[in-house]
Short mmCIF file of C-alpha atoms in Angstrom, two decimals:
data_model
loop_
_atom_site.label_atom_id
_atom_site.label_comp_id
_atom_site.label_asym_id
_atom_site.label_seq_id
_atom_site.Cartn_x
_atom_site.Cartn_y
_atom_site.Cartn_z
CA MET Z 1 106.54 47.84 109.44
CA LYS Z 2 104.17 50.85 109.23
CA GLU Z 3 100.72 50.20 107.80
CA TYR Z 4 100.22 52.40 105.49
CA GLU Z 5 97.13 53.15 102.87
CA SER Z 6 98.91 54.45 99.51
CA ASP Z 7 100.17 52.05 96.72
CA LEU Z 8 103.67 54.48 96.62
CA LEU Z 9 103.82 54.57 100.83
CA GLN Z 10 103.40 50.58 100.71
CA LEU Z 11 105.32 50.42 98.10
CA LEU Z 12 108.57 52.11 99.03
CA ASP Z 13 108.56 50.65 102.77
CA LYS Z 14 108.08 47.13 101.56
CA ARG Z 15 111.20 47.34 99.93
CA GLY Z 16 113.17 49.26 102.11
CA TYR Z 17 113.62 52.94 100.72
CA ILE Z 18 112.10 54.88 103.89
CA HIS Z 19 114.38 56.27 106.43
CA GLN Z 20 112.54 59.28 107.54
CA VAL Z 21 108.85 61.25 106.22
CA THR Z 22 108.12 64.36 107.71
CA ASP Z 23 104.35 63.72 107.95
CA SER Z 24 103.31 60.17 106.33
CA GLY Z 25 99.86 60.31 107.74
CA ALA Z 26 99.19 62.85 105.45
CA LEU Z 27 101.59 62.04 102.73
CA ASP Z 28 99.71 59.00 102.74
CA GLN Z 29 96.67 59.95 102.44
CA LEU Z 30 97.59 62.57 99.76
CA ALA Z 31 99.17 59.65 97.62
CA THR Z 32 95.71 57.55 97.35
CA LYS Z 33 93.83 60.85 96.61
CA GLN Z 34 96.07 62.63 93.30
CA VAL Z 35 99.05 61.82 91.14
CA VAL Z 36 101.42 63.55 93.46
CA PRO Z 37 104.44 65.38 91.77
CA GLY Z 38 107.92 64.47 93.57
CA TYR Z 39 111.48 65.49 92.78
CA ILE Z 40 115.25 64.20 93.10
CA GLY Z 41 117.89 67.07 92.56
CA PHE Z 42 121.28 65.59 90.81
CA ASP Z 43 124.04 67.74 90.71
CA ALA Z 44 125.95 66.93 87.23
CA THR Z 45 129.61 66.69 88.04
CA ALA Z 46 131.41 64.56 86.14
CA PRO Z 47 129.10 62.46 82.86
CA SER Z 48 127.81 59.56 84.48
CA LEU Z 49 126.15 58.90 88.10
CA HIS Z 50 127.57 56.24 89.77
CA VAL Z 51 125.72 53.38 91.68
CA GLY Z 52 125.60 55.36 94.96
CA SER Z 53 122.65 57.75 92.90
CA LEU Z 54 121.30 54.30 91.76
CA VAL Z 55 118.68 54.19 95.11
CA GLN Z 56 117.26 57.60 94.39
CA ILE Z 57 116.71 57.00 90.85
CA MET Z 58 114.78 53.73 91.75
CA MET Z 59 112.84 55.79 94.13
CA LEU Z 60 111.59 57.79 91.63
CA ARG Z 61 110.69 54.97 89.31
CA ARG Z 62 108.70 53.74 92.42
CA LEU Z 63 107.20 56.95 92.17
CA GLN Z 64 106.21 56.73 88.44
CA GLN Z 65 105.21 52.14 89.03
CA THR Z 66 102.43 53.97 91.75
CA GLY Z 67 100.86 56.37 89.28
CA HIS Z 68 102.89 59.50 90.27
CA LYS Z 69 104.82 62.05 88.99
CA PRO Z 70 109.13 62.04 88.51
CA ILE Z 71 110.06 65.08 88.15
CA VAL Z 72 114.38 64.79 87.56
CA VAL Z 73 115.95 67.79 88.77
CA MET Z 74 119.22 68.25 86.95
CA GLY Z 75 121.45 70.61 88.76
CA GLY Z 76 122.84 73.15 85.96
CA GLY Z 77 123.06 75.97 88.66
CA THR Z 78 123.60 73.98 91.80
CA THR Z 79 126.98 72.39 90.23
CA LYS Z 80 128.19 76.07 89.68
CA VAL Z 81 128.14 76.03 93.49
CA GLY Z 82 128.75 72.50 94.86
CA ASP Z 83 127.27 70.98 98.04
CA PRO Z 84 129.35 70.69 100.88
CA SER Z 85 127.36 67.63 102.35
CA GLY Z 86 129.58 64.88 103.39
CA LYS Z 87 133.15 66.70 101.48
CA ASP Z 88 135.91 67.83 103.38
CA GLU Z 89 136.81 69.86 100.77
CA SER Z 90 135.52 72.36 98.21
CA ARG Z 91 134.45 70.83 94.70
CA LYS Z 92 136.12 71.75 91.66
CA LEU Z 93 134.27 74.69 89.75
CA LEU Z 94 132.72 73.61 86.47
CA THR Z 95 132.04 75.58 82.93
CA GLY Z 96 128.87 75.87 81.66
CA GLU Z 97 129.64 73.81 79.08
CA THR Z 98 131.16 71.01 80.89
CA ILE Z 99 127.79 71.02 83.13
CA GLN Z 100 125.75 70.74 79.99
CA ASP Z 101 127.46 68.11 78.04
CA ASN Z 102 127.38 65.87 81.35
CA ILE Z 103 123.57 66.49 81.85
CA THR Z 104 123.23 65.24 78.67
CA SER Z 105 124.88 62.16 79.02
CA ILE Z 106 123.45 61.31 82.66
CA ARG Z 107 120.18 61.65 81.11
CA THR Z 108 120.17 58.28 78.98
CA VAL Z 109 120.13 56.20 82.20
CA PHE Z 110 116.69 58.00 83.36
CA GLU Z 111 115.83 57.74 79.85
CA ARG Z 112 115.79 53.69 80.76
CA LEU Z 113 114.23 53.63 83.64
CA LEU Z 114 111.44 56.08 83.51
CA THR Z 115 109.08 56.99 81.08
CA PHE Z 116 109.21 60.63 80.01
CA GLY Z 117 106.31 62.32 77.97
CA ASP Z 118 103.60 64.78 78.64
CA GLY Z 119 101.21 62.86 80.49
CA PRO Z 120 100.03 62.83 84.22
CA SER Z 121 102.66 60.51 86.06
CA ASP Z 122 104.83 60.75 83.18
CA ALA Z 123 108.60 62.01 83.79
CA VAL Z 124 109.75 65.24 83.36
CA MET Z 125 113.73 65.85 83.16
CA VAL Z 126 114.28 69.81 84.08
CA ASP Z 127 117.68 71.60 84.89
CA ASN Z 128 117.95 73.90 88.02
CA ASP Z 129 120.06 76.81 86.07
CA GLU Z 130 116.78 78.18 84.31
CA TRP Z 131 115.49 79.45 87.37
CA LEU Z 132 118.68 79.79 89.56
CA SER Z 133 121.02 81.71 86.92
CA LYS Z 134 118.38 84.55 86.14
CA LEU Z 135 117.64 85.03 89.61
CA GLY Z 136 118.82 88.60 91.15
CA TYR Z 137 121.54 88.93 94.28
CA VAL Z 138 119.78 91.75 95.76
CA GLU Z 139 116.01 89.65 94.86
CA LEU Z 140 117.59 86.81 96.63
CA LEU Z 141 118.43 88.36 99.42
CA ARG Z 142 115.20 90.37 100.03
CA ASP Z 143 112.82 87.76 99.05
CA VAL Z 144 114.36 84.10 100.42
CA GLY Z 145 116.83 85.66 103.08
CA PRO Z 146 114.65 86.50 105.62
CA HIS Z 147 113.16 83.06 105.96
CA PHE Z 148 116.87 81.38 106.93
CA THR Z 149 118.54 82.58 110.14
CA ILE Z 150 122.65 81.92 110.12
CA ASN Z 151 122.33 80.16 113.68
CA ARG Z 152 120.08 77.34 112.50
CA MET Z 153 122.22 77.09 108.82
CA LEU Z 154 125.80 76.61 111.02
CA THR Z 155 123.30 73.59 112.71
CA PHE Z 156 123.24 71.30 109.55
CA ASP Z 157 125.34 68.73 109.69
CA SER Z 158 127.07 69.76 105.58
CA VAL Z 159 128.14 72.78 107.63
CA ARG Z 160 128.79 72.07 111.35
CA LEU Z 161 131.14 68.61 110.42
CA ARG Z 162 133.22 70.88 108.16
CA LEU Z 163 133.21 73.12 110.65
CA ASP Z 164 134.20 70.95 113.35
CA ARG Z 165 136.91 69.45 111.40
CA GLU Z 166 138.44 73.21 111.31
CA GLN Z 167 138.22 72.89 107.06
CA PRO Z 168 137.60 76.21 105.00
CA LEU Z 169 133.64 76.57 104.08
CA THR Z 170 132.94 79.16 101.36
CA PHE Z 171 130.55 81.59 101.30
CA LEU Z 172 129.59 80.19 97.53
CA GLU Z 173 128.65 76.55 99.42
CA PHE Z 174 127.35 78.07 102.58
CA ASN Z 175 124.57 79.28 99.67
CA TYR Z 176 123.84 75.79 98.52
CA MET Z 177 121.44 75.31 100.92
CA ILE Z 178 119.33 78.14 99.94
CA LEU Z 179 119.36 77.59 96.40
CA GLN Z 180 118.20 73.95 97.00
CA ALA Z 181 115.37 75.25 98.88
CA TYR Z 182 114.60 77.50 96.35
CA ASP Z 183 114.54 74.79 93.89
CA PHE Z 184 111.93 73.40 95.99
CA LEU Z 185 109.88 76.81 96.10
CA GLU Z 186 109.99 76.82 91.85
CA LEU Z 187 108.96 73.31 91.27
CA THR Z 188 105.79 73.77 93.44
CA ARG Z 189 105.39 76.89 91.07
CA ARG Z 190 105.76 75.09 87.95
CA TYR Z 191 104.58 72.05 88.19
CA GLU Z 192 102.88 71.53 92.01
CA CYS Z 193 105.47 69.20 93.25
CA ARG Z 194 104.73 68.04 96.70
CA LEU Z 195 107.39 65.82 97.45
CA GLN Z 196 111.27 65.91 97.61
CA MET Z 197 112.77 62.72 98.23
CA GLY Z 198 116.81 62.23 98.83
CA GLY Z 199 119.73 60.32 100.60
CA SER Z 200 119.45 60.47 104.30
CA ASP Z 201 122.33 63.45 104.67
CA GLN Z 202 119.80 65.86 102.30
CA TRP Z 203 117.05 65.60 105.15
CA GLY Z 204 117.91 69.56 106.69
CA ASN Z 205 118.12 70.67 103.09
CA ILE Z 206 114.56 69.40 102.44
CA VAL Z 207 112.75 70.61 105.53
CA ASN Z 208 114.60 73.85 104.41
CA GLY Z 209 113.12 73.50 100.85
CA MET Z 210 109.57 73.04 102.63
CA GLU Z 211 109.92 75.78 105.50
CA LEU Z 212 110.69 78.21 102.84
CA SER Z 213 107.72 77.67 100.84
CA ARG Z 214 105.21 77.53 103.77
CA ARG Z 215 106.49 80.87 104.80
CA MET Z 216 106.61 82.88 101.41
CA GLU Z 217 103.39 80.74 99.79
CA GLY Z 218 101.60 78.99 102.36
CA HIS Z 219 102.29 75.15 100.38
CA GLU Z 220 101.47 72.09 102.32
CA LEU Z 221 104.81 70.42 100.88
CA TYR Z 222 106.01 66.63 101.77
CA GLY Z 223 109.95 65.16 102.39
CA LEU Z 224 111.15 61.48 102.45
CA THR Z 225 114.80 60.53 102.73
CA THR Z 226 116.70 56.99 102.06
CA PRO Z 227 118.72 55.15 104.68
CA LEU Z 228 122.93 55.93 104.49
CA LEU Z 229 123.45 53.26 101.85
CA THR Z 230 126.65 50.98 102.81
CA THR Z 231 127.46 47.59 102.17
CA ALA Z 232 127.51 45.03 104.70
CA ASP Z 233 131.03 45.35 105.18
CA GLY Z 234 130.56 49.01 105.79
CA ALA Z 235 131.89 50.52 102.51
CA LYS Z 236 130.22 53.39 100.20
CA MET Z 237 128.38 51.82 97.74
CA GLY Z 238 129.43 52.28 94.28
CA LYS Z 239 133.07 52.31 95.32
CA THR Z 240 135.31 49.98 94.87
CA ALA Z 241 139.52 49.98 95.10
CA SER Z 242 139.40 50.32 91.32
CA GLY Z 243 137.42 53.93 91.58
CA ALA Z 244 133.71 54.71 90.85
CA VAL Z 245 130.88 52.28 89.61
CA TRP Z 246 129.67 54.23 86.75
CA LEU Z 247 126.19 54.00 85.30
CA ASN Z 248 126.85 55.24 81.99
CA GLU Z 249 128.83 52.37 79.88
CA ASP Z 250 131.44 55.21 78.67
CA GLN Z 251 132.36 55.35 81.95
CA LEU Z 252 132.54 51.78 82.55
CA PRO Z 253 132.21 48.59 80.59
CA ALA Z 254 129.32 46.50 81.33
CA TYR Z 255 131.42 43.37 82.38
CA ASP Z 256 132.99 44.97 85.15
CA PHE Z 257 128.87 46.89 85.64
CA TRP Z 258 127.74 43.01 86.03
CA GLN Z 259 130.45 41.88 87.81
CA TYR Z 260 130.12 44.62 90.90
CA TRP Z 261 126.68 43.13 91.23
CA ARG Z 262 127.52 39.68 91.15
CA ASN Z 263 130.34 39.91 93.94
CA CYS Z 264 128.35 41.59 96.40
CA ASP Z 265 128.80 40.38 99.82
CA ASP Z 266 126.35 37.11 100.87
CA ARG Z 267 124.38 39.43 103.63
CA ASP Z 268 123.61 42.25 100.81
CA VAL Z 269 121.74 40.28 98.12
CA GLY Z 270 118.14 40.21 99.44
CA ARG Z 271 118.02 44.01 100.24
CA PHE Z 272 120.01 44.92 96.97
CA LEU Z 273 117.11 43.30 95.17
CA LYS Z 274 114.46 44.64 96.41
CA LEU Z 275 116.49 48.24 96.07
CA PHE Z 276 117.79 47.74 92.81
CA THR Z 277 115.47 45.13 90.78
CA ASP Z 278 111.77 45.02 89.77
CA LEU Z 279 111.66 41.12 90.95
CA PRO Z 280 108.36 40.29 93.41
CA LEU Z 281 109.39 40.06 96.76
CA ASP Z 282 108.30 36.72 97.40
CA GLU Z 283 110.68 35.59 94.58
CA ILE Z 284 113.00 37.82 96.30
CA ALA Z 285 112.38 36.21 99.71
CA LYS Z 286 113.33 32.58 98.03
CA LEU Z 287 116.43 34.05 96.53
CA GLU Z 288 117.12 35.68 99.87
CA ALA Z 289 116.81 32.12 101.30
CA LEU Z 290 119.30 30.61 99.49
CA GLU Z 291 122.69 29.17 101.78
CA GLY Z 292 126.71 28.09 100.91
CA ALA Z 293 126.87 28.21 97.33
CA GLU Z 294 123.39 28.59 95.88
CA ILE Z 295 123.32 31.87 97.16
CA ASN Z 296 125.24 32.59 93.72
CA HIS Z 297 123.20 32.27 91.85
CA ALA Z 298 120.88 34.95 93.84
CA LYS Z 299 123.85 36.91 92.72
CA VAL Z 300 123.82 36.04 89.29
CA VAL Z 301 120.02 37.10 89.23
CA LEU Z 302 121.03 40.35 90.78
CA ALA Z 303 123.55 40.97 88.55
CA ASN Z 304 121.16 40.35 85.18
CA GLU Z 305 118.44 42.05 86.95
CA VAL Z 306 120.67 45.70 87.09
CA THR Z 307 122.28 45.23 84.79
CA LYS Z 308 119.44 45.02 82.32
CA LEU Z 309 117.36 47.55 83.90
CA VAL Z 310 120.52 50.33 83.71
CA ARG Z 311 122.12 49.11 80.41
CA GLY Z 312 119.79 47.10 78.69
CA ASP Z 313 118.69 43.58 78.06
CA GLU Z 314 121.64 43.20 75.68
CA ALA Z 315 124.28 43.90 78.19
CA ALA Z 316 122.92 41.55 80.55
CA LYS Z 317 123.17 38.42 78.48
CA ALA Z 318 127.14 39.51 77.22
CA ALA Z 319 128.34 40.30 80.86
CA GLU Z 320 126.67 36.94 81.77
CA ALA Z 321 128.39 34.67 78.85
CA THR Z 322 131.68 36.15 79.38
CA ALA Z 323 131.78 35.65 83.08
CA LYS Z 324 130.47 31.65 82.16
CA GLU Z 325 133.59 31.71 79.87
CA THR Z 326 135.88 32.93 81.90
CA PHE Z 327 134.96 31.20 85.43
CA ALA Z 328 133.66 27.89 83.86
CA GLY Z 329 135.50 27.32 80.55
CA GLY Z 330 138.45 29.21 81.70
CA GLY Z 331 138.17 31.30 78.22
CA THR Z 332 138.83 34.56 77.44
CA GLY Z 333 134.80 36.39 76.76
CA GLU Z 334 135.14 39.31 74.32
CA ASP Z 335 133.00 41.31 77.10
CA LEU Z 336 136.34 41.40 79.49
CA PRO Z 337 137.80 44.34 79.69
CA SER Z 338 140.92 45.40 77.63
CA LEU Z 339 144.38 46.85 77.63
CA ALA Z 340 146.64 47.73 74.24
CA VAL Z 341 149.98 48.25 75.89
CA GLY Z 342 151.78 48.67 72.68
CA ALA Z 343 154.99 46.75 70.84
CA ASP Z 344 156.98 47.71 73.73
CA GLY Z 345 155.02 46.31 76.32
CA MET Z 346 153.84 47.46 79.39
CA ARG Z 347 155.80 46.59 83.08
CA ILE Z 348 152.78 44.31 84.43
CA GLY Z 349 152.20 46.97 87.47
CA ALA Z 350 151.26 49.36 85.62
CA VAL Z 351 149.30 47.25 83.25
CA LEU Z 352 147.46 46.70 86.36
CA THR Z 353 146.77 50.00 87.45
CA GLU Z 354 145.99 51.10 83.86
CA ILE Z 355 143.23 48.40 83.74
CA GLY Z 356 141.58 49.61 86.20
CA PHE Z 357 142.26 46.66 88.96
CA THR Z 358 144.51 48.37 91.05
CA ALA Z 359 144.21 52.20 92.66
CA SER Z 360 148.22 52.79 92.48
CA ASN Z 361 151.24 51.04 91.19
CA GLY Z 362 152.29 49.99 94.86
CA GLU Z 363 148.93 48.67 95.13
CA ALA Z 364 149.91 46.29 92.50
CA LYS Z 365 153.68 45.59 93.80
CA ARG Z 366 151.60 44.10 97.16
CA LYS Z 367 149.33 42.31 94.80
CA ILE Z 368 152.32 40.77 92.98
CA ALA Z 369 153.81 39.80 96.16
CA GLU Z 370 151.08 37.93 97.34
CA GLY Z 371 150.84 35.84 94.38
CA ALA Z 372 147.42 37.16 93.32
CA VAL Z 373 148.82 38.06 89.52
CA LYS Z 374 148.66 35.49 86.38
CA ILE Z 375 148.84 36.09 82.94
CA ASP Z 376 147.45 33.39 80.76
CA ASP Z 377 146.74 31.26 84.13
CA ALA Z 378 150.38 31.55 85.03
CA ALA Z 379 151.78 33.53 88.38
CA ILE Z 380 153.53 36.62 87.94
CA THR Z 381 155.75 37.54 90.69
CA GLU Z 382 158.17 39.68 89.76
CA PRO Z 383 157.15 42.78 89.61
CA GLY Z 384 159.28 44.71 86.91
CA PHE Z 385 157.81 41.41 84.65
CA LEU Z 386 157.71 43.47 80.76
CA VAL Z 387 153.67 42.15 79.61
CA ALA Z 388 154.57 42.45 75.77
CA PRO Z 389 152.20 39.78 73.61
CA ALA Z 390 153.40 39.63 69.90
CA ASP Z 391 151.41 41.14 66.70
CA GLY Z 392 148.46 40.15 66.71
CA GLU Z 393 148.46 37.79 70.44
CA THR Z 394 145.78 38.43 73.36
CA VAL Z 395 146.83 37.36 76.49
CA LYS Z 396 144.90 37.03 79.55
CA LEU Z 397 145.18 39.03 82.64
CA SER Z 398 143.95 37.59 86.06
CA LEU Z 399 143.52 39.33 89.50
CA GLY Z 400 142.56 36.70 92.33
CA LYS Z 401 139.60 34.83 90.98
CA LYS Z 402 137.17 37.54 90.11
CA LYS Z 403 139.09 40.04 87.76
CA HIS Z 404 140.14 39.71 84.37
CA GLY Z 405 141.15 40.93 81.42
CA LEU Z 406 142.61 41.23 78.02
CA ILE Z 407 146.25 42.49 76.86
CA THR Z 408 147.51 42.95 73.46
CA ARG Z 409 149.72 44.87 71.43
#
């Protein structure tokens, strides 16, 4: 582990956030001398970010915890274009109204994790549509275009991988890296921003922004990326068989969010505690050292701490109480996901998919055939079984040992 002088890089290093830094020595010295404004950009393609974005949000939190200024850049402008990084096909284009509604919804999570205000280290949230939509096309070509070569742009992973797979890359998406680079330039003008952070797939975009700002205005800027975050079994963070693990309550109930962390792989517990909680490192070391059945205690701590940060104390307490009642007491806690099937009822396969336990009716049939599906703890083996609770009745649906829900009329 590298020796750093600044609280910022020490904290990021010890907790496992650092993958690449453009000039770690110079950034380290800068962070010991002044407040460093740093930013991360988030596109507003949905009403909520998911767990895959949480490591970036936590990076901004660490920035603020060490006395520096987080700048949250919402991509009201870049969302209209679409980042090709890691994508096999073009994103669906959203209306301006939908993008603004998404930004309003996404802000609620940031308000839990960051302190916003007018102070030197208070966070600010800005929308890059403020400046990108005002750029004239000829102006952009003339002022910014000369600093980019097609030769170099074609070497970027976001472009090269798409072309290698012979999948179309539109001219619209090809411009994304230019717009992101322009963001960094504009933020240095408005906020004296010195640092851009992001996932490892953003390295090329970050370097582009640094070079553009240096060439046009002589700014000395820095970039820092996190490692590509996957679970111990190689799965992408924030994705499950049932869909994305959303940060906002409206997109995913608190119990399901809590359960995502409670069900993590034993090998991920220590790493996740460092990245996604504020627990002291010595306490994390003790939890990480637990073995056998005792590791489940560490998982509950992880689930509680992350849910507190993202959803609030009450949500964490309610989720844990529901889990205890469901797993230990055989009950049906109030915080479980629920589904109303109507007076005519619904076939068991459709129920499993509708409540989010399976991704398709085909997967539901396989789970039924495996004997993994139960109604009120009785196994259901017939794929055509009709779930039809009586008026006012509630039945418990279970898939395996970890997924439980309530079915009503």
